[in-house]
Amino acid sequence: VIDATSLGWDTRVKGFVACFAIGCLCSLLGSCLLWVPKKGLTLFAVFYTLGNIASIGSTLFLMGPMKQLKRMFEPTRLIATVVMLVSI
C-alpha cells in the first residue's frame, strides 16, 4: 500500500520544478501587474501571494508534507514560520 501511494524520485523532482516555476511566474507576473492603474495593487497582492504559496508548496514534493511541516515548526524555525505565514 505504501508503494502505491508514494511518488518516485523523478516524479518528485518534476513536481518540484513545475510548482516552483509556476510560483516564480506568478510572483513575476504580480510584480509586473503592480503598475496597472487602479487595480494594480490588488492584482499584485493576489499573484504575489499565489506565487509564494506555490513556491513554498513545491518543497512538499521533495520532502513530503509531514516532514516539511515538522521541520517548519521546529523550535529554531518557529518564529520564521509564523512571520512568513502571517505575512502571506
mmCIF file with all atom_site columns, C-alpha atoms in Angstrom:
data_model
loop_
_atom_site.group_PDB
_atom_site.id
_atom_site.type_symbol
_atom_site.label_atom_id
_atom_site.label_alt_id
_atom_site.label_comp_id
_atom_site.label_asym_id
_atom_site.label_entity_id
_atom_site.label_seq_id
_atom_site.pdbx_PDB_ins_code
_atom_site.Cartn_x
_atom_site.Cartn_y
_atom_site.Cartn_z
_atom_site.occupancy
_atom_site.B_iso_or_equiv
_atom_site.pdbx_formal_charge
_atom_site.auth_seq_id
_atom_site.auth_comp_id
_atom_site.auth_asym_id
_atom_site.auth_atom_id
_atom_site.pdbx_PDB_model_num
ATOM 1  C CA . VAL A 1 1  ? 0.000  0.000  0.000   1.00 0.00 ? 1  VAL A CA 1
ATOM 2  C CA . ILE A 1 2  ? 2.816  2.427  0.813   1.00 0.00 ? 2  ILE A CA 1
ATOM 3  C CA . ASP A 1 3  ? 4.489  1.854  -2.556  1.00 0.00 ? 3  ASP A CA 1
ATOM 4  C CA . ALA A 1 4  ? 1.232  2.595  -4.365  1.00 0.00 ? 4  ALA A CA 1
ATOM 5  C CA . THR A 1 5  ? 0.811  5.992  -2.702  1.00 0.00 ? 5  THR A CA 1
ATOM 6  C CA . SER A 1 6  ? 4.374  7.302  -2.787  1.00 0.00 ? 6  SER A CA 1
ATOM 7  C CA . LEU A 1 7  ? 5.990  9.135  -5.673  1.00 0.00 ? 7  LEU A CA 1
ATOM 8  C CA . GLY A 1 8  ? 9.237  8.130  -7.314  1.00 0.00 ? 8  GLY A CA 1
ATOM 9  C CA . TRP A 1 9  ? 12.225 10.467 -7.097  1.00 0.00 ? 9  TRP A CA 1
ATOM 10 C CA . ASP A 1 10 ? 11.984 11.568 -10.740 1.00 0.00 ? 10 ASP A CA 1
ATOM 11 C CA . THR A 1 11 ? 8.274  12.385 -10.292 1.00 0.00 ? 11 THR A CA 1
ATOM 12 C CA . ARG A 1 12 ? 9.075  14.354 -7.142  1.00 0.00 ? 12 ARG A CA 1
ATOM 13 C CA . VAL A 1 13 ? 11.724 16.412 -8.933  1.00 0.00 ? 13 VAL A CA 1
ATOM 14 C CA . LYS A 1 14 ? 9.401  17.101 -11.873 1.00 0.00 ? 14 LYS A CA 1
ATOM 15 C CA . GLY A 1 15 ? 6.638  18.176 -9.494  1.00 0.00 ? 15 GLY A CA 1
ATOM 16 C CA . PHE A 1 16 ? 9.050  20.430 -7.592  1.00 0.00 ? 16 PHE A CA 1
ATOM 17 C CA . VAL A 1 17 ? 10.337 22.083 -10.768 1.00 0.00 ? 17 VAL A CA 1
ATOM 18 C CA . ALA A 1 18 ? 6.850  22.604 -12.193 1.00 0.00 ? 18 ALA A CA 1
ATOM 19 C CA . CYS A 1 19 ? 5.408  24.012 -8.966  1.00 0.00 ? 19 CYS A CA 1
ATOM 20 C CA . PHE A 1 20 ? 8.431  26.235 -8.351  1.00 0.00 ? 20 PHE A CA 1
ATOM 21 C CA . ALA A 1 21 ? 8.326  27.550 -11.934 1.00 0.00 ? 21 ALA A CA 1
ATOM 22 C CA . ILE A 1 22 ? 4.618  28.361 -11.585 1.00 0.00 ? 22 ILE A CA 1
ATOM 23 C CA . GLY A 1 23 ? 5.356  30.129 -8.301  1.00 0.00 ? 23 GLY A CA 1
ATOM 24 C CA . CYS A 1 24 ? 8.130  32.221 -9.827  1.00 0.00 ? 24 CYS A CA 1
ATOM 25 C CA . LEU A 1 25 ? 5.968  33.046 -12.840 1.00 0.00 ? 25 LEU A CA 1
ATOM 26 C CA . CYS A 1 26 ? 3.072  34.177 -10.625 1.00 0.00 ? 26 CYS A CA 1
ATOM 27 C CA . SER A 1 27 ? 5.383  36.313 -8.489  1.00 0.00 ? 27 SER A CA 1
ATOM 28 C CA . LEU A 1 28 ? 6.945  37.905 -11.570 1.00 0.00 ? 28 LEU A CA 1
ATOM 29 C CA . LEU A 1 29 ? 3.526  38.484 -13.118 1.00 0.00 ? 29 LEU A CA 1
ATOM 30 C CA . GLY A 1 30 ? 2.339  40.075 -9.886  1.00 0.00 ? 30 GLY A CA 1
ATOM 31 C CA . SER A 1 31 ? 5.306  42.422 -9.883  1.00 0.00 ? 31 SER A CA 1
ATOM 32 C CA . CYS A 1 32 ? 4.604  43.425 -13.482 1.00 0.00 ? 32 CYS A CA 1
ATOM 33 C CA . LEU A 1 33 ? 0.905  43.971 -12.787 1.00 0.00 ? 33 LEU A CA 1
ATOM 34 C CA . LEU A 1 34 ? 1.726  46.347 -9.937  1.00 0.00 ? 34 LEU A CA 1
ATOM 35 C CA . TRP A 1 35 ? 1.861  49.200 -12.439 1.00 0.00 ? 35 TRP A CA 1
ATOM 36 C CA . VAL A 1 36 ? -1.676 48.650 -13.821 1.00 0.00 ? 36 VAL A CA 1
ATOM 37 C CA . PRO A 1 37 ? -3.782 51.718 -12.981 1.00 0.00 ? 37 PRO A CA 1
ATOM 38 C CA . LYS A 1 38 ? -6.441 51.377 -10.229 1.00 0.00 ? 38 LYS A CA 1
ATOM 39 C CA . LYS A 1 39 ? -6.328 47.553 -9.904  1.00 0.00 ? 39 LYS A CA 1
ATOM 40 C CA . GLY A 1 40 ? -2.570 47.094 -9.848  1.00 0.00 ? 40 GLY A CA 1
ATOM 41 C CA . LEU A 1 41 ? -2.121 46.774 -6.103  1.00 0.00 ? 41 LEU A CA 1
ATOM 42 C CA . THR A 1 42 ? -4.880 44.174 -5.820  1.00 0.00 ? 42 THR A CA 1
ATOM 43 C CA . LEU A 1 43 ? -3.524 42.146 -8.744  1.00 0.00 ? 43 LEU A CA 1
ATOM 44 C CA . PHE A 1 44 ? -0.031 42.338 -7.273  1.00 0.00 ? 44 PHE A CA 1
ATOM 45 C CA . ALA A 1 45 ? -1.235 41.087 -3.890  1.00 0.00 ? 45 ALA A CA 1
ATOM 46 C CA . VAL A 1 46 ? -3.150 38.163 -5.386  1.00 0.00 ? 46 VAL A CA 1
ATOM 47 C CA . PHE A 1 47 ? -0.496 36.959 -7.820  1.00 0.00 ? 47 PHE A CA 1
ATOM 48 C CA . TYR A 1 48 ? 2.436  37.522 -5.459  1.00 0.00 ? 48 TYR A CA 1
ATOM 49 C CA . THR A 1 49 ? 0.674  35.588 -2.694  1.00 0.00 ? 49 THR A CA 1
ATOM 50 C CA . LEU A 1 50 ? -0.190 32.729 -5.047  1.00 0.00 ? 50 LEU A CA 1
ATOM 51 C CA . GLY A 1 51 ? 3.417  32.699 -6.232  1.00 0.00 ? 51 GLY A CA 1
ATOM 52 C CA . ASN A 1 52 ? 4.752  32.470 -2.694  1.00 0.00 ? 52 ASN A CA 1
ATOM 53 C CA . ILE A 1 53 ? 2.345  29.686 -1.777  1.00 0.00 ? 53 ILE A CA 1
ATOM 54 C CA . ALA A 1 54 ? 3.245  27.714 -4.916  1.00 0.00 ? 54 ALA A CA 1
ATOM 55 C CA . SER A 1 55 ? 6.973  28.160 -4.321  1.00 0.00 ? 55 SER A CA 1
ATOM 56 C CA . ILE A 1 56 ? 6.708  27.039 -0.713  1.00 0.00 ? 56 ILE A CA 1
ATOM 57 C CA . GLY A 1 57 ? 4.418  24.195 -1.744  1.00 0.00 ? 57 GLY A CA 1
ATOM 58 C CA . SER A 1 58 ? 6.994  22.977 -4.231  1.00 0.00 ? 58 SER A CA 1
ATOM 59 C CA . THR A 1 59 ? 9.186  21.766 -1.371  1.00 0.00 ? 59 THR A CA 1
ATOM 60 C CA . LEU A 1 60 ? 6.387  19.398 -0.364  1.00 0.00 ? 60 LEU A CA 1
ATOM 61 C CA . PHE A 1 61 ? 7.272  17.321 -3.422  1.00 0.00 ? 61 PHE A CA 1
ATOM 62 C CA . LEU A 1 62 ? 10.862 16.841 -2.310  1.00 0.00 ? 62 LEU A CA 1
ATOM 63 C CA . MET A 1 63 ? 10.415 16.267 1.414   1.00 0.00 ? 63 MET A CA 1
ATOM 64 C CA . GLY A 1 64 ? 6.820  15.164 1.730   1.00 0.00 ? 64 GLY A CA 1
ATOM 65 C CA . PRO A 1 65 ? 4.114  17.144 3.517   1.00 0.00 ? 65 PRO A CA 1
ATOM 66 C CA . MET A 1 66 ? 4.535  15.776 7.034   1.00 0.00 ? 66 MET A CA 1
ATOM 67 C CA . LYS A 1 67 ? 8.319  16.091 7.105   1.00 0.00 ? 67 LYS A CA 1
ATOM 68 C CA . GLN A 1 68 ? 8.042  19.641 5.720   1.00 0.00 ? 68 GLN A CA 1
ATOM 69 C CA . LEU A 1 69 ? 5.531  20.669 8.386   1.00 0.00 ? 69 LEU A CA 1
ATOM 70 C CA . LYS A 1 70 ? 7.599  19.080 11.166  1.00 0.00 ? 70 LYS A CA 1
ATOM 71 C CA . ARG A 1 71 ? 10.690 20.972 10.023  1.00 0.00 ? 71 ARG A CA 1
ATOM 72 C CA . MET A 1 72 ? 8.802  24.261 9.646   1.00 0.00 ? 72 MET A CA 1
ATOM 73 C CA . PHE A 1 73 ? 7.546  24.102 13.218  1.00 0.00 ? 73 PHE A CA 1
ATOM 74 C CA . GLU A 1 74 ? 10.821 23.093 14.873  1.00 0.00 ? 74 GLU A CA 1
ATOM 75 C CA . PRO A 1 75 ? 11.680 25.440 17.766  1.00 0.00 ? 75 PRO A CA 1
ATOM 76 C CA . THR A 1 76 ? 14.563 27.031 15.836  1.00 0.00 ? 76 THR A CA 1
ATOM 77 C CA . ARG A 1 77 ? 12.332 27.813 12.837  1.00 0.00 ? 77 ARG A CA 1
ATOM 78 C CA . LEU A 1 78 ? 9.072  28.613 14.599  1.00 0.00 ? 78 LEU A CA 1
ATOM 79 C CA . ILE A 1 79 ? 9.438  32.407 14.586  1.00 0.00 ? 79 ILE A CA 1
ATOM 80 C CA . ALA A 1 80 ? 10.395 32.487 10.899  1.00 0.00 ? 80 ALA A CA 1
ATOM 81 C CA . THR A 1 81 ? 7.455  30.225 10.032  1.00 0.00 ? 81 THR A CA 1
ATOM 82 C CA . VAL A 1 82 ? 4.963  32.335 11.947  1.00 0.00 ? 82 VAL A CA 1
ATOM 83 C CA . VAL A 1 83 ? 6.257  35.571 10.403  1.00 0.00 ? 83 VAL A CA 1
ATOM 84 C CA . MET A 1 84 ? 6.098  34.068 6.920   1.00 0.00 ? 84 MET A CA 1
ATOM 85 C CA . LEU A 1 85 ? 2.567  32.710 7.368   1.00 0.00 ? 85 LEU A CA 1
ATOM 86 C CA . VAL A 1 86 ? 1.304  35.998 8.832   1.00 0.00 ? 86 VAL A CA 1
ATOM 87 C CA . SER A 1 87 ? 2.865  37.991 6.002   1.00 0.00 ? 87 SER A CA 1
ATOM 88 C CA . ILE A 1 88 ? 1.121  35.832 3.387   1.00 0.00 ? 88 ILE A CA 1
#
